[in-house]
Every structure is written in C-alpha cells, then in structure tokens.
Short mmCIF file of C-alpha atoms and ligand atoms in Angstrom, two decimals:
data_model
loop_
_atom_site.label_atom_id
_atom_site.label_comp_id
_atom_site.label_asym_id
_atom_site.label_seq_id
_atom_site.Cartn_x
_atom_site.Cartn_y
_atom_site.Cartn_z
CA MET A 1 0.00 0.00 0.00
CA HIS A 2 0.98 3.66 0.17
CA ASN A 3 2.71 5.02 3.23
CA CYS A 4 2.04 8.67 2.79
CA THR A 5 -0.27 11.33 4.21
CA ILE A 6 -1.30 14.67 2.69
CA THR A 7 -2.14 17.95 4.40
CA THR A 8 -2.96 21.38 3.04
CA GLU A 9 -1.28 23.09 6.01
CA SER A 10 2.02 24.80 5.30
CA ALA A 11 5.15 22.97 6.46
CA PRO A 12 8.07 25.43 6.73
CA GLU A 13 10.54 22.78 7.87
CA ALA A 14 9.79 20.39 5.02
CA LEU A 15 11.77 19.81 1.83
CA LYS A 16 10.58 22.49 -0.58
CA ILE A 17 9.38 21.33 -3.98
CA VAL A 18 8.62 23.63 -6.92
CA LEU A 19 7.72 23.32 -10.58
CA SER A 20 10.31 24.70 -12.97
CA ASP A 21 7.74 26.77 -14.91
CA ARG A 22 5.62 27.81 -11.92
CA LEU A 23 7.94 29.46 -9.44
CA PRO A 24 6.62 31.13 -6.27
CA ALA A 25 7.57 34.82 -5.97
CA ASP A 26 9.99 34.83 -3.03
CA LEU A 27 12.44 32.10 -4.06
CA PRO A 28 16.21 32.50 -3.55
CA SER A 29 17.65 33.71 -6.86
CA ILE A 30 19.92 30.67 -7.14
CA VAL A 31 16.82 28.42 -7.20
CA LYS A 32 15.26 30.58 -9.92
CA THR A 33 18.37 30.34 -12.06
CA GLU A 34 18.56 26.57 -11.63
CA ALA A 35 14.82 26.23 -12.37
CA GLU A 36 15.24 28.15 -15.63
CA ALA A 37 18.04 25.78 -16.59
CA VAL A 38 15.91 22.70 -15.81
CA GLN A 39 13.04 24.18 -17.82
CA ALA A 40 15.29 24.85 -20.81
CA GLU A 41 17.10 21.51 -20.94
CA LYS A 42 15.06 18.73 -22.56
CA SER A 43 16.97 15.90 -20.91
CA ARG A 44 16.76 17.24 -17.33
CA LYS A 45 13.60 16.45 -15.39
CA SER A 46 14.64 17.62 -11.91
CA ALA A 47 17.34 19.24 -9.79
CA THR A 48 18.13 19.50 -6.08
CA ILE A 49 19.71 22.63 -4.68
CA ILE A 50 20.76 23.50 -1.14
CA THR A 51 20.43 27.16 -0.09
CA ASP A 52 20.44 29.18 3.13
CA ALA A 53 16.65 29.04 2.97
CA GLY A 54 16.68 25.20 2.95
CA ARG A 55 16.81 22.37 0.43
CA PHE A 56 14.79 22.75 -2.78
CA VAL A 57 13.76 20.19 -5.36
CA ILE A 58 12.83 21.51 -8.79
CA LEU A 59 10.55 19.29 -10.86
CA LYS A 60 9.46 19.61 -14.46
CA LEU A 61 5.96 18.75 -15.76
CA ASP A 62 5.73 15.96 -18.30
CA ASP A 63 4.28 17.72 -21.33
CA SER A 64 3.61 14.69 -23.54
CA SER A 65 0.59 15.49 -25.70
CA TRP A 66 -1.53 12.50 -24.58
CA ILE A 67 -1.40 13.37 -20.90
CA LYS A 68 -1.58 17.16 -20.91
CA ASP A 69 -5.32 17.81 -20.98
CA ASN A 70 -6.68 15.17 -18.63
CA GLY A 71 -4.78 15.87 -15.43
CA GLU A 72 -2.38 13.01 -16.02
CA ASN A 73 0.61 15.36 -16.02
CA ILE A 74 -0.44 16.53 -12.56
CA ARG A 75 -0.99 12.95 -11.32
CA ILE A 76 2.48 12.13 -12.64
CA LEU A 77 3.74 15.19 -10.76
CA GLY A 78 2.24 13.66 -7.59
CA LYS A 79 4.38 10.60 -8.15
CA GLN A 80 7.44 12.79 -8.89
CA ILE A 81 6.86 14.53 -5.54
CA VAL A 82 6.75 11.35 -3.43
CA ASP A 83 9.73 9.94 -5.32
CA ALA A 84 11.70 13.15 -4.65
CA ILE A 85 10.88 13.06 -0.93
CA ARG A 86 11.99 9.43 -0.69
CA THR A 87 15.12 9.97 -2.82
CA GLU A 88 16.12 12.92 -0.64
CA LYS A 89 15.48 10.73 2.42
CA ALA A 90 13.21 13.41 3.84
CA THR A 91 10.17 12.59 5.95
CA ALA A 92 8.15 15.58 4.71
CA GLY A 93 7.92 17.65 1.56
CA ALA A 94 5.97 20.82 0.76
CA PHE A 95 4.89 21.52 -2.81
CA ILE A 96 4.77 25.31 -2.90
CA SER A 97 4.00 26.15 -6.54
CA GLU A 98 0.42 27.27 -7.34
CA LEU A 99 -2.31 24.68 -7.92
CA SER A 100 -5.79 25.18 -9.40
CA ASP A 101 -8.85 23.50 -7.85
CA CYS A 102 -8.96 20.77 -10.41
CA GLU A 103 -5.23 20.17 -10.17
CA SER A 104 -5.65 19.84 -6.40
CA ARG A 105 -7.69 16.64 -6.83
CA ALA A 106 -5.34 15.24 -9.48
CA ILE A 107 -2.16 15.88 -7.49
CA ALA A 108 -3.62 14.16 -4.42
CA GLU A 109 -4.54 11.17 -6.58
CA GLY A 110 -1.05 11.07 -8.08
CA ILE A 111 0.61 11.23 -4.66
CA ILE A 112 -1.44 8.39 -3.14
CA LEU A 113 -1.44 6.22 -6.27
CA GLY A 114 2.23 7.03 -6.92
CA ASP A 115 3.33 5.98 -3.46
CA TYR A 116 1.62 2.56 -3.68
CA LYS A 117 3.83 -0.52 -3.56
CA PHE A 118 2.83 -4.14 -3.10
CA LEU A 119 5.08 -5.27 -0.24
CA THR A 120 3.03 -8.11 1.26
CA CYS A 121 5.48 -10.68 -0.04
CA ARG A 122 8.70 -8.84 0.77
CA SER A 123 10.80 -9.49 3.89
CA GLY A 124 13.59 -7.75 5.78
CA ASP A 125 14.57 -4.24 4.67
CA ALA A 126 12.69 -4.60 1.40
CA ALA A 127 9.44 -4.77 3.37
CA LYS A 128 10.13 -1.56 5.28
CA ARG A 129 9.12 1.88 4.12
CA ASP A 130 9.25 5.17 5.94
CA ALA A 131 6.07 7.11 6.42
CA ILE A 132 6.22 10.42 4.56
CA ALA A 133 4.04 13.52 4.63
CA VAL A 134 3.26 15.85 1.74
CA SER A 135 2.07 19.37 2.32
CA LEU A 136 0.06 21.13 -0.41
CA PRO A 137 -0.41 24.65 0.97
CA THR A 138 -1.64 26.14 -2.33
CA ALA A 139 -4.23 23.41 -2.97
CA ASN A 140 -7.99 23.42 -2.48
CA ALA A 141 -8.55 21.30 0.64
CA ASP A 142 -11.92 19.84 -0.46
CA GLN A 143 -10.53 18.76 -3.81
CA VAL A 144 -7.52 17.22 -2.09
CA ALA A 145 -9.83 15.28 0.24
CA THR A 146 -11.78 13.97 -2.77
CA GLY A 147 -8.59 12.94 -4.54
CA ILE A 148 -7.37 11.11 -1.44
CA GLN A 149 -10.65 9.21 -1.11
CA MET A 150 -10.58 8.21 -4.77
CA ALA A 151 -6.96 7.08 -4.73
CA GLU A 152 -7.21 5.23 -1.42
CA ALA A 153 -10.19 3.30 -2.75
CA GLN A 154 -8.22 2.46 -5.89
CA ASN A 155 -5.19 1.37 -3.86
CA PHE A 156 -7.41 -0.92 -1.78
CA ALA A 157 -8.54 -2.53 -5.04
CA ARG A 158 -4.99 -2.71 -6.41
CA HIS A 159 -3.86 -4.53 -3.31
CA LEU A 160 -6.55 -7.20 -3.75
CA GLY A 161 -5.52 -7.57 -7.38
CA ASP A 162 -1.81 -7.78 -6.64
CA LEU A 163 -2.30 -10.69 -4.24
CA PRO A 164 -1.19 -13.88 -5.96
CA GLY A 165 -3.58 -16.80 -6.43
CA ASN A 166 -2.34 -18.60 -3.31
CA LEU A 167 -3.21 -15.57 -1.20
CA ILE A 168 -6.53 -14.57 -2.77
CA ASN A 169 -9.37 -16.79 -3.92
CA PRO A 170 -13.14 -16.32 -4.12
CA GLN A 171 -13.62 -17.12 -0.43
CA LEU A 172 -10.83 -14.79 0.76
CA PHE A 173 -11.98 -12.03 -1.59
CA LEU A 174 -15.43 -12.24 0.02
CA GLU A 175 -13.93 -12.12 3.50
CA LYS A 176 -11.70 -9.13 2.74
CA ALA A 177 -14.50 -7.22 0.99
CA THR A 178 -16.93 -7.89 3.83
CA GLU A 179 -14.40 -6.58 6.33
CA ALA A 180 -13.60 -3.50 4.24
CA PHE A 181 -17.24 -2.50 3.65
CA SER A 182 -18.85 -3.38 6.95
CA GLY A 183 -20.18 -0.43 8.88
CA ILE A 184 -19.96 2.02 5.96
CA GLU A 185 -23.00 4.27 5.86
CA GLY A 186 -25.20 3.71 2.80
CA ILE A 187 -23.64 0.32 2.01
CA LYS A 188 -25.32 -3.10 2.16
CA LEU A 189 -23.57 -6.33 1.27
CA LYS A 190 -25.04 -9.56 -0.01
CA SER A 191 -23.20 -12.67 -1.09
CA ILE A 192 -23.85 -16.15 -2.37
CA TYR A 193 -21.04 -18.61 -1.78
CA GLY A 194 -20.96 -22.28 -2.81
CA ILE A 195 -21.68 -24.44 -5.82
CA ASP A 196 -25.12 -25.68 -4.73
CA GLU A 197 -26.07 -22.22 -3.50
CA LEU A 198 -25.15 -20.58 -6.82
CA ARG A 199 -26.87 -23.32 -8.83
CA ASP A 200 -30.05 -22.88 -6.77
CA ALA A 201 -29.87 -19.10 -7.10
CA GLY A 202 -29.59 -19.34 -10.89
CA PHE A 203 -25.93 -18.71 -11.69
CA PRO A 204 -24.95 -21.77 -13.76
CA GLY A 205 -22.08 -19.94 -15.48
CA LEU A 206 -20.31 -19.36 -12.17
CA VAL A 207 -20.86 -23.02 -11.30
CA GLN A 208 -19.50 -24.23 -14.65
CA VAL A 209 -16.36 -22.12 -14.40
CA GLY A 210 -15.74 -22.23 -10.67
CA LYS A 211 -16.53 -25.80 -9.72
CA ALA A 212 -12.91 -26.97 -10.11
CA GLY A 213 -11.47 -24.02 -8.19
CA SER A 214 -9.54 -24.33 -4.92
CA THR A 215 -12.52 -22.73 -3.17
CA ALA A 216 -16.14 -22.54 -4.26
CA PRO A 217 -17.15 -19.65 -6.55
CA ALA A 218 -19.17 -16.73 -5.21
CA LEU A 219 -21.26 -13.73 -6.16
CA LEU A 220 -20.72 -10.57 -4.15
CA GLU A 221 -23.17 -7.66 -4.29
CA ILE A 222 -22.37 -4.28 -2.81
CA HIS A 223 -25.34 -1.91 -2.75
CA TYR A 224 -24.86 1.82 -2.29
CA THR A 225 -28.00 3.84 -1.51
CA PRO A 226 -27.60 7.61 -1.25
CA GLU A 227 -29.40 9.63 1.42
CA THR A 228 -31.16 11.64 -1.26
CA THR A 229 -31.36 10.92 -4.96
CA THR A 230 -31.53 13.33 -7.87
CA THR A 231 -32.48 10.62 -10.34
CA ASP A 232 -34.48 7.38 -10.64
CA ASP A 233 -31.60 5.86 -12.58
CA LYS A 234 -29.95 2.82 -11.06
CA LEU A 235 -26.40 2.10 -12.05
CA ALA A 236 -25.09 -1.47 -12.00
CA LEU A 237 -21.34 -2.09 -12.19
CA VAL A 238 -20.39 -5.68 -12.97
CA GLY A 239 -16.77 -6.84 -12.68
CA LYS A 240 -15.16 -10.11 -13.76
CA GLY A 241 -13.39 -11.59 -10.74
CA LEU A 242 -11.26 -14.55 -11.76
CA THR A 243 -8.78 -14.78 -8.90
CA PHE A 244 -6.76 -17.00 -11.21
CA ASP A 245 -7.38 -18.14 -14.78
CA ALA A 246 -5.33 -21.17 -15.83
CA GLY A 247 -7.70 -21.64 -18.78
CA GLY A 248 -9.29 -24.77 -17.30
CA VAL A 249 -9.14 -27.94 -19.41
CA SER A 250 -8.33 -25.69 -22.41
CA LEU A 251 -5.14 -24.96 -20.48
CA LYS A 252 -3.16 -21.82 -21.27
CA PRO A 253 0.51 -22.14 -22.31
CA ALA A 254 2.90 -22.13 -19.31
CA ALA A 255 4.89 -19.02 -20.33
CA GLY A 256 3.30 -16.00 -18.77
CA MET A 257 0.39 -17.92 -17.28
CA TRP A 258 1.28 -16.38 -13.91
CA GLN A 259 -0.09 -13.08 -15.18
CA MET A 260 -3.58 -14.53 -14.89
CA LYS A 261 -3.41 -13.88 -11.15
CA GLY A 262 -4.55 -10.46 -12.35
CA ASP A 263 -7.68 -11.75 -14.10
CA MET A 264 -9.75 -10.01 -11.48
CA GLY A 265 -9.11 -6.52 -12.90
CA GLY A 266 -12.82 -6.00 -13.59
CA ALA A 267 -13.70 -6.94 -10.02
CA CYS A 268 -11.02 -4.56 -8.75
CA ALA A 269 -12.28 -1.70 -10.94
CA VAL A 270 -15.77 -2.19 -9.62
CA ILE A 271 -14.85 -2.65 -5.95
CA GLY A 272 -12.55 0.39 -6.15
CA ALA A 273 -15.34 2.45 -7.71
CA ILE A 274 -17.99 1.46 -5.18
CA LYS A 275 -15.58 2.15 -2.31
CA ALA A 276 -14.92 5.63 -3.68
CA ILE A 277 -18.64 6.12 -4.35
CA ALA A 278 -19.43 5.16 -0.73
CA ALA A 279 -17.04 7.92 0.39
CA LEU A 280 -17.95 10.61 -2.17
CA LYS A 281 -21.71 9.93 -1.94
CA PRO A 282 -23.11 10.85 -5.36
CA ALA A 283 -26.93 11.12 -5.37
CA ILE A 284 -27.60 7.94 -7.38
CA SER A 285 -28.12 4.28 -6.43
CA VAL A 286 -25.20 2.11 -7.47
CA THR A 287 -24.74 -1.64 -7.09
CA ALA A 288 -21.52 -3.53 -7.69
CA TYR A 289 -21.90 -7.14 -8.78
CA ILE A 290 -18.76 -9.22 -8.54
CA PRO A 291 -18.74 -12.82 -9.75
CA LEU A 292 -15.73 -14.60 -8.22
CA ALA A 293 -14.22 -17.87 -9.41
CA GLU A 294 -10.97 -19.66 -10.04
CA ASN A 295 -10.58 -21.33 -13.44
CA LEU A 296 -8.62 -24.54 -12.82
CA MET A 297 -9.02 -28.14 -13.84
CA ASP A 298 -9.76 -31.35 -12.00
CA SER A 299 -12.10 -34.28 -12.52
CA VAL A 300 -15.20 -32.15 -11.98
CA ALA A 301 -14.07 -29.29 -14.21
CA GLN A 302 -16.23 -28.30 -17.14
CA ARG A 303 -15.13 -29.77 -20.48
CA PRO A 304 -14.92 -28.31 -23.95
CA GLY A 305 -18.15 -29.49 -25.56
CA ASP A 306 -20.30 -29.06 -22.46
CA ILE A 307 -23.64 -27.39 -23.10
CA TYR A 308 -25.56 -25.69 -20.29
CA GLN A 309 -28.56 -23.43 -19.93
CA ALA A 310 -27.91 -19.86 -18.77
CA ARG A 311 -30.11 -17.91 -16.36
CA ASN A 312 -32.06 -16.32 -19.25
CA GLY A 313 -32.83 -19.70 -20.83
CA LYS A 314 -30.26 -19.63 -23.63
CA TYR A 315 -28.08 -22.70 -24.14
CA ILE A 316 -24.33 -22.13 -24.28
CA HIS A 317 -21.82 -24.48 -25.88
CA VAL A 318 -18.42 -24.37 -24.17
CA ASP A 319 -16.01 -24.45 -27.09
CA ASN A 320 -13.06 -23.29 -25.01
CA THR A 321 -12.98 -23.32 -21.20
CA ASP A 322 -10.51 -20.43 -21.33
CA ALA A 323 -13.28 -18.14 -22.60
CA GLU A 324 -14.65 -18.29 -19.04
CA GLY A 325 -15.10 -14.59 -18.32
CA ARG A 326 -18.17 -14.29 -20.53
CA LEU A 327 -19.67 -17.37 -18.83
CA VAL A 328 -19.40 -15.96 -15.31
CA LEU A 329 -20.61 -12.52 -16.45
CA ALA A 330 -23.60 -13.64 -18.56
CA ASP A 331 -25.97 -14.65 -15.73
CA VAL A 332 -24.90 -11.74 -13.56
CA LEU A 333 -25.77 -9.27 -16.32
CA THR A 334 -29.24 -10.81 -16.54
CA TYR A 335 -29.57 -10.74 -12.76
CA ALA A 336 -28.57 -7.05 -12.52
CA CYS A 337 -31.23 -6.25 -15.15
CA GLU A 338 -33.83 -8.20 -13.13
CA ASN A 339 -32.83 -6.11 -10.10
CA GLY A 340 -33.88 -2.91 -11.87
CA ALA A 341 -30.66 -1.52 -13.35
CA THR A 342 -31.39 1.26 -15.84
CA HIS A 343 -27.70 1.66 -16.71
CA MET A 344 -25.29 -1.25 -16.57
CA VAL A 345 -21.54 -1.20 -17.17
CA ASP A 346 -19.34 -4.25 -16.99
CA ALA A 347 -15.56 -4.38 -16.81
CA ALA A 348 -13.52 -7.44 -17.59
CA THR A 349 -10.05 -8.59 -18.52
CA LEU A 350 -11.92 -10.49 -21.18
CA THR A 351 -9.78 -10.97 -24.28
CA GLY A 352 -6.13 -11.13 -25.30
CA ALA A 353 -7.33 -9.66 -28.60
CA VAL A 354 -7.87 -6.22 -27.05
CA ILE A 355 -4.15 -6.07 -26.25
CA LEU A 356 -3.31 -6.71 -29.90
CA GLY A 357 -5.81 -4.06 -31.00
CA LEU A 358 -5.30 -1.28 -28.45
CA GLY A 359 -2.18 -2.12 -26.43
CA HIS A 360 -1.71 -1.27 -22.76
CA SER A 361 -2.75 2.41 -22.67
CA VAL A 362 -6.26 2.44 -24.15
CA ALA A 363 -9.23 0.28 -23.14
CA ALA A 364 -12.13 -0.87 -25.31
CA VAL A 365 -15.75 0.08 -24.76
CA MET A 366 -18.82 -1.07 -26.68
CA GLY A 367 -22.50 -1.47 -25.97
CA ASN A 368 -26.11 -0.78 -26.91
CA ASP A 369 -26.41 2.91 -25.99
CA SER A 370 -24.28 5.60 -27.58
CA GLU A 371 -25.06 8.13 -24.83
CA LEU A 372 -23.78 5.79 -22.11
CA ILE A 373 -20.66 4.97 -24.15
CA GLU A 374 -20.07 8.70 -24.64
CA SER A 375 -20.49 9.24 -20.87
CA ILE A 376 -17.81 6.62 -20.16
CA LYS A 377 -15.45 8.24 -22.66
CA THR A 378 -16.09 11.65 -21.09
CA ALA A 379 -15.58 10.25 -17.57
CA GLY A 380 -12.30 8.78 -18.83
CA GLU A 381 -11.19 12.13 -20.22
CA LYS A 382 -11.81 13.71 -16.82
CA THR A 383 -9.93 11.00 -14.95
CA GLY A 384 -7.07 10.26 -17.31
CA GLU A 385 -8.31 6.85 -18.49
CA ALA A 386 -8.56 6.47 -22.27
CA TRP A 387 -11.46 4.57 -23.88
CA TRP A 388 -11.94 3.63 -27.51
CA GLU A 389 -15.28 2.43 -28.88
CA LEU A 390 -15.41 -0.78 -30.89
CA PRO A 391 -18.37 -1.54 -33.17
CA MET A 392 -20.84 -4.26 -32.15
CA TYR A 393 -21.14 -5.09 -35.84
CA PRO A 394 -24.29 -7.30 -36.14
CA GLU A 395 -22.94 -9.45 -38.96
CA TYR A 396 -20.42 -10.88 -36.46
CA ARG A 397 -23.22 -12.47 -34.40
CA ALA A 398 -23.08 -15.41 -36.83
CA LEU A 399 -19.54 -16.17 -35.61
CA LEU A 400 -21.12 -17.35 -32.34
CA ASP A 401 -23.58 -19.75 -34.00
CA HIS A 402 -23.47 -23.39 -33.00
CA PRO A 403 -25.47 -26.31 -34.40
CA HIS A 404 -26.29 -27.80 -30.98
CA ALA A 405 -26.72 -24.69 -28.83
CA ASP A 406 -27.99 -21.13 -29.02
CA LEU A 407 -24.50 -19.70 -28.63
CA ASN A 408 -20.91 -20.84 -28.85
CA ASN A 409 -18.62 -19.32 -26.23
CA THR A 410 -15.94 -18.38 -28.76
CA GLY A 411 -16.17 -16.64 -32.10
CA GLY A 412 -12.73 -17.44 -33.46
CA ARG A 413 -9.70 -15.18 -33.68
CA PRO A 414 -10.97 -12.37 -35.94
CA ALA A 415 -12.67 -9.54 -33.99
CA GLY A 416 -12.24 -11.54 -30.77
CA THR A 417 -12.97 -8.55 -28.52
CA ILE A 418 -16.11 -7.66 -30.45
CA THR A 419 -17.51 -11.20 -30.53
CA ALA A 420 -16.95 -11.42 -26.74
CA GLY A 421 -19.01 -8.22 -26.41
CA ILE A 422 -21.71 -9.58 -28.71
CA PHE A 423 -21.82 -12.75 -26.60
CA LEU A 424 -22.46 -10.65 -23.47
CA SER A 425 -25.14 -8.57 -25.23
CA GLU A 426 -27.28 -11.73 -25.47
CA PHE A 427 -27.72 -11.62 -21.68
CA VAL A 428 -28.74 -7.98 -21.32
CA ASN A 429 -32.49 -7.45 -20.97
CA GLU A 430 -34.38 -5.23 -23.41
CA GLY A 431 -34.43 -1.55 -22.44
CA VAL A 432 -31.37 -1.59 -20.18
CA LYS A 433 -28.61 0.78 -21.28
CA TRP A 434 -25.45 -1.26 -21.27
CA ALA A 435 -21.74 -0.84 -21.96
CA HIS A 436 -19.02 -3.47 -21.89
CA CYS A 437 -15.45 -2.46 -21.05
CA ASP A 438 -12.61 -4.80 -22.01
CA ILE A 439 -9.69 -3.76 -19.81
CA ALA A 440 -7.39 -6.74 -20.43
CA GLY A 441 -4.66 -4.44 -21.79
CA THR A 442 -4.82 -1.57 -19.33
CA SER A 443 -5.67 -3.37 -16.12
CA MET A 444 -2.37 -5.15 -15.58
CA GLN A 445 0.97 -3.49 -16.20
CA PHE A 446 3.48 -6.24 -15.56
CA ASP A 447 6.25 -5.25 -17.98
CA LYS A 448 7.07 -1.82 -16.64
CA PRO A 449 5.73 0.87 -14.32
CA TRP A 450 3.12 2.99 -16.11
CA ARG A 451 2.69 6.73 -15.57
CA TYR A 452 2.31 7.02 -11.76
CA TYR A 453 1.65 3.31 -11.24
CA ASP A 454 4.16 0.75 -10.02
CA LYS A 455 4.21 -2.59 -11.87
CA GLY A 456 1.15 -4.68 -11.14
CA LEU A 457 -2.60 -4.30 -11.05
CA ILE A 458 -4.00 -0.86 -11.82
CA ALA A 459 -7.72 -1.19 -11.04
CA PHE A 460 -8.15 0.65 -14.35
CA ALA A 461 -11.71 2.00 -14.74
CA ALA A 462 -12.24 2.54 -11.00
CA ARG A 463 -11.91 6.29 -11.54
CA SER A 464 -13.93 6.38 -14.79
CA PHE A 465 -16.77 4.48 -13.10
CA THR A 466 -16.74 6.71 -10.01
CA GLN A 467 -16.85 9.75 -12.29
CA LEU A 468 -19.64 8.16 -14.32
CA ALA A 469 -21.73 7.76 -11.14
CA GLU A 470 -21.05 11.40 -10.24
CA ASP A 471 -21.94 12.56 -13.76
CA LEU A 472 -25.15 10.50 -13.93
CA ALA A 473 -26.15 11.88 -10.52
CA SER A 474 -25.71 15.47 -11.65
CA LYS A 475 -27.19 15.08 -15.16
N1 BES B 1 -8.38 -13.73 -19.03
C1 BES B 1 -8.25 -14.03 -20.40
C2 BES B 1 -7.98 -12.79 -21.26
C3 BES B 1 -6.66 -12.09 -21.03
C4 BES B 1 -5.58 -12.40 -21.81
C5 BES B 1 -6.54 -11.12 -20.07
C6 BES B 1 -4.37 -11.75 -21.62
C7 BES B 1 -5.34 -10.45 -19.88
C8 BES B 1 -4.24 -10.78 -20.65
C9 BES B 1 -9.54 -14.66 -20.90
O1 BES B 1 -10.21 -15.44 -19.98
C10 BES B 1 -9.15 -15.53 -22.05
O2 BES B 1 -8.41 -16.44 -21.87
N2 BES B 1 -9.71 -15.23 -23.23
C11 BES B 1 -9.40 -15.98 -24.40
C12 BES B 1 -10.69 -16.13 -25.18
C13 BES B 1 -10.57 -17.06 -26.36
C14 BES B 1 -10.36 -18.48 -25.88
C15 BES B 1 -11.84 -16.94 -27.18
C16 BES B 1 -8.35 -15.22 -25.21
O3 BES B 1 -8.43 -14.00 -25.27
O4 BES B 1 -7.47 -15.86 -25.74
ZN1 ZN B 2 -9.55 -17.42 -19.83
ZN1 ZN B 3 -9.99 -14.87 -17.94
#
C-alpha cells in the first residue's frame, strides 16, 4: 500500500518542492536560475539545490501530448513529488507552486497512487518503508480530500488484485471485501457462496467455471443507496473476478500464465469504484456485482463441448474453457437487469485480442447505448483513463452460431474482442442501457511501471466508473 499522508497546512521545515515553470515569488535567486536551466534543458527532469533558505527540489511537468489535458501530467507530478521526498530521504515535503482547484484533486490522486507498492510478499529491509508527509499549501482542501478518497479506494482494489492466487481466492476475496465494507453508511452487502447455493440461485455460469477451483465460486453484491437521490436511474457495475485463470481444461501455455493472477481486474475496478462512491456519496443508487471464481481443472471441471442453460434460458456451448469470463458474467448481467438496473456497465479482462488491438494504454468500450458509451469516454477524459469504442457489428453475431446450442462461447480469432461483447449482449435485458469495457490491456501493467503506477494491477476504470456515477447523478 501507500505510506504517505497529505495535508494542506504549510510545512516550513519540510523539503521544498517547486515546478520549474511555476515558481513562487519569493524564491532564492539561485533556485530561480537553476529552475530556468531545468526548464530549458530537454533531458533534465529535476534538480536538487541547497540554499540558506533550505533544500529545494525543482521538478518539471511531463508535457507529452496525450497526458496534458486530462490531469495526467499533474498525477504524474504527484508521483514525482513522493519519489523526490523518498530519494532525498526526507520525511516531509511541501509543494509550494500554485495549484488550481482541479489540479488539487489530481495531485492528491497522483501522490497516493504514486506511493503505492505491493510489499506483502517482501521481507527484511525490502518490506520496510518510511512514512512520509506531503504538504500542499496552495491546494484546495476539499478537492484534495476527494482525490485522497478516490486514490485510497483504488489502492485498496490494487492490493486485492496484486495478491497472488495462493493468497486470494473467491472465499478470501469475500472475507476481505466484507471486512472493508462493513459499517460504511449507505452500504449493504449480499453474497452467495458455494456451488449448490449458486446453482439454486440461478448462476450456472459461475458453477460451470468455478466448480474446479480451490474454493467454491461466489457472487458478491455491494449496494450503495444515497441519502437523497436526484435521479431514478440505477447504475449497475459488474466486474469479472477470476482470482486466477489457468484456462481450465483448455489450459493456457505455461509461459506468462502467472499473469492470470490479475484476471480479477474488472472486479477490482468495480470494488474500487464502489468504495470511492461510498465515500464521495453521489446522489444515485449504485450496485456492484462481482462474480468470483478460479478457473482450474480437475475431474469435476467443465469440459470443452459441455452445453448448459444460462439464467435467461439460452443454451451455451463451451467451445473453449478459457473463454470463461463471458460465462461468469452472462448470468450476472441478466440478474442485474432483473434487479432494476437502468444503466449497466461491466468491466472485464476479457480478451487477449484487445491487447493486440489497443495495447496497454487504451481500453475498449462497446454497448447498446451511444449516450452511455459517450459518458464513459467523457468520464475517462476527466480521470485520465482512455477509452476507444469498438463496433458491435451485427454481422459478427453469426460467428457465435453453434449447431447444438444457441450460442458458442468463442467466435474465433478475428474480432475476438467484439464477438466477446456480442456474446455478453445476449444476456442484457431489453431496455437496459449497457456498456461493456474490455480492460485486459490496461488493467495489468506487468512489464514496466506505467505513468504514476508501479508494476502490477492498476484497477483501471475505478476512476472512470466513479466519475460516471457522479456525472449520472448530476445530469
Ligand atoms: N483472461 C483471459 C484474457 C486475457 C488475456 C486477459 C491476456 C489479460 C491478458 C480470458 O479469460 C481468455 O483467456 N480469453 C481468451 C478467449 C478465447 C479463448 C476466445 C483469449 O483472449 O485468448
Ligand atoms: Zn480465460
Ligand atoms: Zn480470464
């Protein structure tokens, strides 16, 4: 987790941090000269300078075109600030350049998200981290508080996602979520745990996928009811929670299979969003639905060729047990519609194809309602998460045809992300506005740190979904 607190009080004793192109008026002239040099030199991103008035760190804003207009440069600055404090071995730093209201939220997010590290499995010195404090005397205190709440909720979700498969499973996820959400005003939890229980409650997809897991599968519901509502809309957020995806009998190749400990990115997005929503209290009802399972194989595992009947009556042929995400989501989408959702958004690390199409910086969105899709894209622009719409091209529905069942669970390699979306659309009830978010590329960043994120699970979409709830509430 992060080990950092933020205040908006001034901290005269702290390490002073300034932006090279935003210098406060009363700086020692030697700092000004050095700042101008940092600003002018392309290759220099920072400088430290010791003066009679104390130690100063000069930082430069990242001005890459794709991160300038969405606050990402300021979130990255947050990370630069905590890194500078730790590099200088200080316990406190004060950022004394000017900040606007909207930058105040972003910088707080960047500081808390940027200081996150997954240290649960480190020992000795590597497990130790000093607590640091950041002072933001020029920031808007309310916006900072909002940013902290958002980022702490996201870090909670990242931590769940970073836990490896031996330390998190459907049962443990339920336990940890129950502990984290109990006693929060406006929140009610409901869960179904167990194979028989899920079969009886009408979730055959979770049973099919999760019956060979190391624990039983589960469905977790987290209901947020605001004190007062400004709308009759009900938002459902549905997140794929595969605590590990080996592929099942259609086993994945060994190389890189470990990355599937992160196949719960959708669940993390949704749990992060609902945690932030519970703190920020938008005036709209929101429910998070989190199907949890582990896709392994044993003698009771589902087989390729199995055919089963989904909650909405449609028969599904299991062509490939590794296309399990759509199976666990299908019944839950139907269930959320039955529960009165007017707007439904799901997030899932659903297809490898989205990585080939969009890479690790942009996520895919598609659905049945252009206004809702537009709202997600707008929420992403406000929060620094990029979304790209893919077409639900109707001609591709035929790729899911099967002679013995209503639907095949794979549509072949071409347009793999779109056919997965079309599969899900078959389980959304008439009249419900729905969008599907494939975050397989953006949700896990295992190769290198990304922006202000350390390597690992991002909980990508947690901020877009929180913003979406806020925007729908104030429509
Ligand atoms: N969890 C994977 C998708 C995935 C791949 C997420 C890489 C993150 C990184 C999903 O369950 C899966 O295996 N999908 C298959 C579907 C195929 C069999 C139709 C895929 O994308 O290969
Ligand atoms: Zn899979
Ligand atoms: Zn999966």
